[in-house]
């Protein structure tokens, strides 16, 4: 498939980009500035595109993101520490974010005559994020089939939707993903904080997968406490 990958610059989406490059035809990477508290990860998406030799587009929807208020990812709200399994992580939900991004990506794919849009939603996201669940993916594809009827046929490719973060690490390692050149931390400091939900999940995934984690964390041991508590 001639595929556009939605790439945040994080471990999941960069691993997906390498998987697509190995197994399909990678048309390019697409990132979004939705008003997140930092856009550091977009720099990692750009670096991924350069390394894979494909175009990288960044779409500014920050004005839209500003209207989706109340999330720790877009507002002046503290990012909670701990594991994603904790109820506190619901403050990181940005309402309808994936639906908005995917709708734009599908429009671009249709305009550019690409076959597919790839997104790195995965099984570990299901607890917190409703727009990462298989039901949402199926419904979005059905909606786009109607929206683009007679115009284009674009598939939503989500190979990670039923697997864990650890499985993604295993898959990424198989395709040579440069994990050190990905960014996950929600806090956007000089190095990964090691305490926010996405840092804890990242560190735990490498441990479960049995793959060496090259990431530098400000607090490299907090994840064990967070996992045990969850």
GROMACS .gro file of C-alpha atoms in nm:
model
  230
    1UNK     CA    1   0.000   0.000   0.000
    2UNK     CA    2   0.107   0.354  -0.077
    3UNK     CA    3   0.079   0.484   0.279
    4UNK     CA    4   0.091   0.812   0.471
    5UNK     CA    5   0.189   0.760   0.835
    6UNK     CA    6   0.059   0.992   1.104
    7UNK     CA    7   0.377   1.042   1.307
    8UNK     CA    8   0.403   1.225   1.636
    9UNK     CA    9   0.772   1.143   1.676
   10UNK     CA   10   0.695   0.899   1.956
   11UNK     CA   11   0.806   0.539   1.991
   12UNK     CA   12   0.483   0.395   1.851
   13UNK     CA   13   0.448   0.608   1.540
   14UNK     CA   14   0.817   0.599   1.449
   15UNK     CA   15   0.810   0.220   1.485
   16UNK     CA   16   0.507   0.220   1.257
   17UNK     CA   17   0.689   0.435   1.001
   18UNK     CA   18   0.975   0.184   0.992
   19UNK     CA   19   0.729  -0.106   0.963
   20UNK     CA   20   0.550   0.061   0.670
   21UNK     CA   21   0.881   0.146   0.503
   22UNK     CA   22   0.980  -0.222   0.527
   23UNK     CA   23   0.651  -0.383   0.430
   24UNK     CA   24   0.467  -0.131   0.210
   25UNK     CA   25   0.548   0.195   0.029
   26UNK     CA   26   0.594   0.488   0.266
   27UNK     CA   27   0.458   0.799   0.093
   28UNK     CA   28   0.544   1.038   0.375
   29UNK     CA   29   0.493   1.136   0.737
   30UNK     CA   30   0.222   1.368   0.867
   31UNK     CA   31   0.239   1.547   1.201
   32UNK     CA   32   0.003   1.786   1.376
   33UNK     CA   33   0.054   2.092   1.592
   34UNK     CA   34  -0.269   2.085   1.791
   35UNK     CA   35  -0.155   2.325   2.060
   36UNK     CA   36   0.010   2.060   2.274
   37UNK     CA   37   0.215   2.195   2.562
   38UNK     CA   38   0.533   2.127   2.366
   39UNK     CA   39   0.603   2.025   2.006
   40UNK     CA   40   0.942   1.873   2.079
   41UNK     CA   41   0.828   1.537   1.949
   42UNK     CA   42   0.754   1.689   1.606
   43UNK     CA   43   1.128   1.747   1.569
   44UNK     CA   44   1.175   1.372   1.614
   45UNK     CA   45   0.913   1.305   1.346
   46UNK     CA   46   1.104   1.535   1.110
   47UNK     CA   47   1.427   1.348   1.188
   48UNK     CA   48   1.250   1.017   1.118
   49UNK     CA   49   1.134   1.144   0.779
   50UNK     CA   50   1.486   1.257   0.689
   51UNK     CA   51   1.630   0.920   0.788
   52UNK     CA   52   1.371   0.731   0.584
   53UNK     CA   53   1.405   0.972   0.293
   54UNK     CA   54   1.039   1.076   0.271
   55UNK     CA   55   0.853   1.409   0.291
   56UNK     CA   56   0.729   1.536   0.627
   57UNK     CA   57   0.428   1.765   0.655
   58UNK     CA   58   0.315   1.945   0.969
   59UNK     CA   59  -0.045   2.068   0.980
   60UNK     CA   60  -0.120   2.349   1.224
   61UNK     CA   61  -0.454   2.291   1.397
   62UNK     CA   62  -0.355   2.475   1.715
   63UNK     CA   63  -0.664   2.696   1.696
   64UNK     CA   64  -0.877   2.383   1.694
   65UNK     CA   65  -0.678   2.236   1.982
   66UNK     CA   66  -0.731   2.553   2.184
   67UNK     CA   67  -1.105   2.491   2.167
   68UNK     CA   68  -1.064   2.137   2.307
   69UNK     CA   69  -0.981   2.271   2.651
   70UNK     CA   70  -0.931   2.089   2.980
   71UNK     CA   71  -0.656   1.841   2.892
   72UNK     CA   72  -0.317   1.829   3.060
   73UNK     CA   73  -0.170   1.805   2.710
   74UNK     CA   74  -0.307   2.140   2.591
   75UNK     CA   75  -0.385   2.350   2.900
   76UNK     CA   76  -0.190   2.478   3.200
   77UNK     CA   77  -0.275   2.162   3.393
   78UNK     CA   78  -0.012   1.948   3.562
   79UNK     CA   79   0.068   1.623   3.384
   80UNK     CA   80   0.007   1.348   3.642
   81UNK     CA   81   0.276   1.099   3.739
   82UNK     CA   82   0.200   0.729   3.738
   83UNK     CA   83   0.083   0.442   3.520
   84UNK     CA   84  -0.178   0.474   3.244
   85UNK     CA   85  -0.396   0.226   3.432
   86UNK     CA   86  -0.471   0.494   3.693
   87UNK     CA   87  -0.784   0.706   3.672
   88UNK     CA   88  -0.576   1.023   3.699
   89UNK     CA   89  -0.454   0.972   3.342
   90UNK     CA   90  -0.795   1.068   3.202
   91UNK     CA   91  -0.682   1.430   3.234
   92UNK     CA   92  -0.458   1.362   2.931
   93UNK     CA   93  -0.757   1.303   2.700
   94UNK     CA   94  -0.793   1.560   2.420
   95UNK     CA   95  -1.156   1.517   2.307
   96UNK     CA   96  -1.195   1.388   1.951
   97UNK     CA   97  -0.827   1.446   1.874
   98UNK     CA   98  -0.778   1.130   1.669
   99UNK     CA   99  -1.103   1.176   1.476
  100UNK     CA  100  -0.998   1.528   1.376
  101UNK     CA  101  -0.646   1.428   1.275
  102UNK     CA  102  -0.761   1.121   1.084
  103UNK     CA  103  -1.024   1.319   0.894
  104UNK     CA  104  -0.756   1.562   0.777
  105UNK     CA  105  -0.518   1.278   0.693
  106UNK     CA  106  -0.782   1.097   0.488
  107UNK     CA  107  -0.856   1.414   0.294
  108UNK     CA  108  -0.487   1.458   0.219
  109UNK     CA  109  -0.450   1.091   0.122
  110UNK     CA  110  -0.742   1.124  -0.120
  111UNK     CA  111  -0.595   1.441  -0.270
  112UNK     CA  112  -0.253   1.279  -0.309
  113UNK     CA  113  -0.397   0.948  -0.434
  114UNK     CA  114  -0.245   0.744  -0.150
  115UNK     CA  115  -0.391   0.405  -0.068
  116UNK     CA  116  -0.382   0.421   0.310
  117UNK     CA  117  -0.338   0.627   0.625
  118UNK     CA  118  -0.149   0.452   0.905
  119UNK     CA  119  -0.197   0.536   1.273
  120UNK     CA  120  -0.012   0.386   1.570
  121UNK     CA  121  -0.302   0.342   1.813
  122UNK     CA  122  -0.240   0.033   2.026
  123UNK     CA  123  -0.401  -0.198   2.277
  124UNK     CA  124  -0.249  -0.026   2.578
  125UNK     CA  125  -0.442   0.293   2.495
  126UNK     CA  126  -0.787   0.133   2.516
  127UNK     CA  127  -0.835   0.189   2.889
  128UNK     CA  128  -0.804   0.567   2.871
  129UNK     CA  129  -0.862   0.676   2.511
  130UNK     CA  130  -1.190   0.587   2.338
  131UNK     CA  131  -1.058   0.701   1.999
  132UNK     CA  132  -0.788   0.433   2.009
  133UNK     CA  133  -1.024   0.135   2.038
  134UNK     CA  134  -1.105  -0.113   1.760
  135UNK     CA  135  -1.470  -0.004   1.757
  136UNK     CA  136  -1.369   0.353   1.680
  137UNK     CA  137  -1.128   0.240   1.406
  138UNK     CA  138  -1.397   0.031   1.236
  139UNK     CA  139  -1.655   0.310   1.263
  140UNK     CA  140  -1.413   0.571   1.127
  141UNK     CA  141  -1.333   0.353   0.827
  142UNK     CA  142  -1.705   0.305   0.758
  143UNK     CA  143  -1.762   0.680   0.781
  144UNK     CA  144  -1.476   0.755   0.542
  145UNK     CA  145  -1.604   0.497   0.295
  146UNK     CA  146  -1.917   0.711   0.271
  147UNK     CA  147  -1.732   1.045   0.285
  148UNK     CA  148  -1.505   0.953  -0.006
  149UNK     CA  149  -1.747   0.738  -0.205
  150UNK     CA  150  -1.676   0.784  -0.575
  151UNK     CA  151  -1.375   1.003  -0.494
  152UNK     CA  152  -1.111   0.777  -0.346
  153UNK     CA  153  -1.059   0.449  -0.163
  154UNK     CA  154  -0.838   0.501   0.142
  155UNK     CA  155  -0.777   0.236   0.405
  156UNK     CA  156  -0.705   0.302   0.772
  157UNK     CA  157  -0.404   0.088   0.859
  158UNK     CA  158  -0.368   0.026   1.233
  159UNK     CA  159  -0.153  -0.286   1.277
  160UNK     CA  160  -0.090  -0.216   1.646
  161UNK     CA  161  -0.452  -0.167   1.752
  162UNK     CA  162  -0.481  -0.498   1.938
  163UNK     CA  163  -0.123  -0.539   2.061
  164UNK     CA  164   0.069  -0.404   2.360
  165UNK     CA  165   0.338  -0.140   2.383
  166UNK     CA  166   0.589  -0.417   2.452
  167UNK     CA  167   0.484  -0.585   2.127
  168UNK     CA  168   0.547  -0.257   1.946
  169UNK     CA  169   0.899  -0.246   2.090
  170UNK     CA  170   0.956  -0.600   1.962
  171UNK     CA  171   0.817  -0.507   1.620
  172UNK     CA  172   1.019  -0.186   1.611
  173UNK     CA  173   1.340  -0.369   1.695
  174UNK     CA  174   1.273  -0.613   1.412
  175UNK     CA  175   1.263  -0.326   1.163
  176UNK     CA  176   1.561  -0.138   1.306
  177UNK     CA  177   1.370   0.150   1.466
  178UNK     CA  178   1.617   0.396   1.625
  179UNK     CA  179   1.440   0.410   1.964
  180UNK     CA  180   1.683   0.670   2.101
  181UNK     CA  181   1.558   0.905   1.829
  182UNK     CA  182   1.195   0.901   1.950
  183UNK     CA  183   1.025   1.118   2.209
  184UNK     CA  184   0.742   1.009   2.440
  185UNK     CA  185   0.748   1.231   2.752
  186UNK     CA  186   0.450   1.460   2.800
  187UNK     CA  187   0.652   1.711   3.001
  188UNK     CA  188   0.898   1.808   2.728
  189UNK     CA  189   1.209   1.860   2.939
  190UNK     CA  190   1.572   1.816   2.841
  191UNK     CA  191   1.535   1.439   2.889
  192UNK     CA  192   1.238   1.208   2.950
  193UNK     CA  193   1.100   1.270   3.300
  194UNK     CA  194   1.053   0.899   3.376
  195UNK     CA  195   0.742   0.971   3.584
  196UNK     CA  196   0.453   1.066   3.354
  197UNK     CA  197   0.220   0.798   3.219
  198UNK     CA  198   0.387   0.774   2.881
  199UNK     CA  199   0.738   0.752   3.031
  200UNK     CA  200   0.629   0.477   3.270
  201UNK     CA  201   0.458   0.288   2.987
  202UNK     CA  202   0.766   0.328   2.764
  203UNK     CA  203   1.010   0.200   3.027
  204UNK     CA  204   0.782  -0.090   3.119
  205UNK     CA  205   0.743  -0.189   2.752
  206UNK     CA  206   1.117  -0.223   2.698
  207UNK     CA  207   1.145  -0.432   3.014
  208UNK     CA  208   0.865  -0.670   2.911
  209UNK     CA  209   1.000  -0.696   2.555
  210UNK     CA  210   1.350  -0.773   2.680
  211UNK     CA  211   1.494  -0.499   2.459
  212UNK     CA  212   1.754  -0.255   2.590
  213UNK     CA  213   1.603   0.088   2.649
  214UNK     CA  214   1.839   0.360   2.522
  215UNK     CA  215   1.626   0.639   2.670
  216UNK     CA  216   1.772   0.877   2.930
  217UNK     CA  217   1.523   0.938   3.214
  218UNK     CA  218   1.546   1.201   3.486
  219UNK     CA  219   1.395   0.944   3.726
  220UNK     CA  220   1.490   0.604   3.579
  221UNK     CA  221   1.348   0.390   3.863
  222UNK     CA  222   1.007   0.545   3.930
  223UNK     CA  223   0.839   0.319   3.674
  224UNK     CA  224   0.872   0.012   3.899
  225UNK     CA  225   0.684   0.182   4.181
  226UNK     CA  226   0.417   0.307   3.941
  227UNK     CA  227   0.365  -0.037   3.788
  228UNK     CA  228   0.336  -0.202   4.126
  229UNK     CA  229   0.086   0.059   4.245
  230UNK     CA  230  -0.126   0.020   3.932
   0.00000   0.00000   0.00000
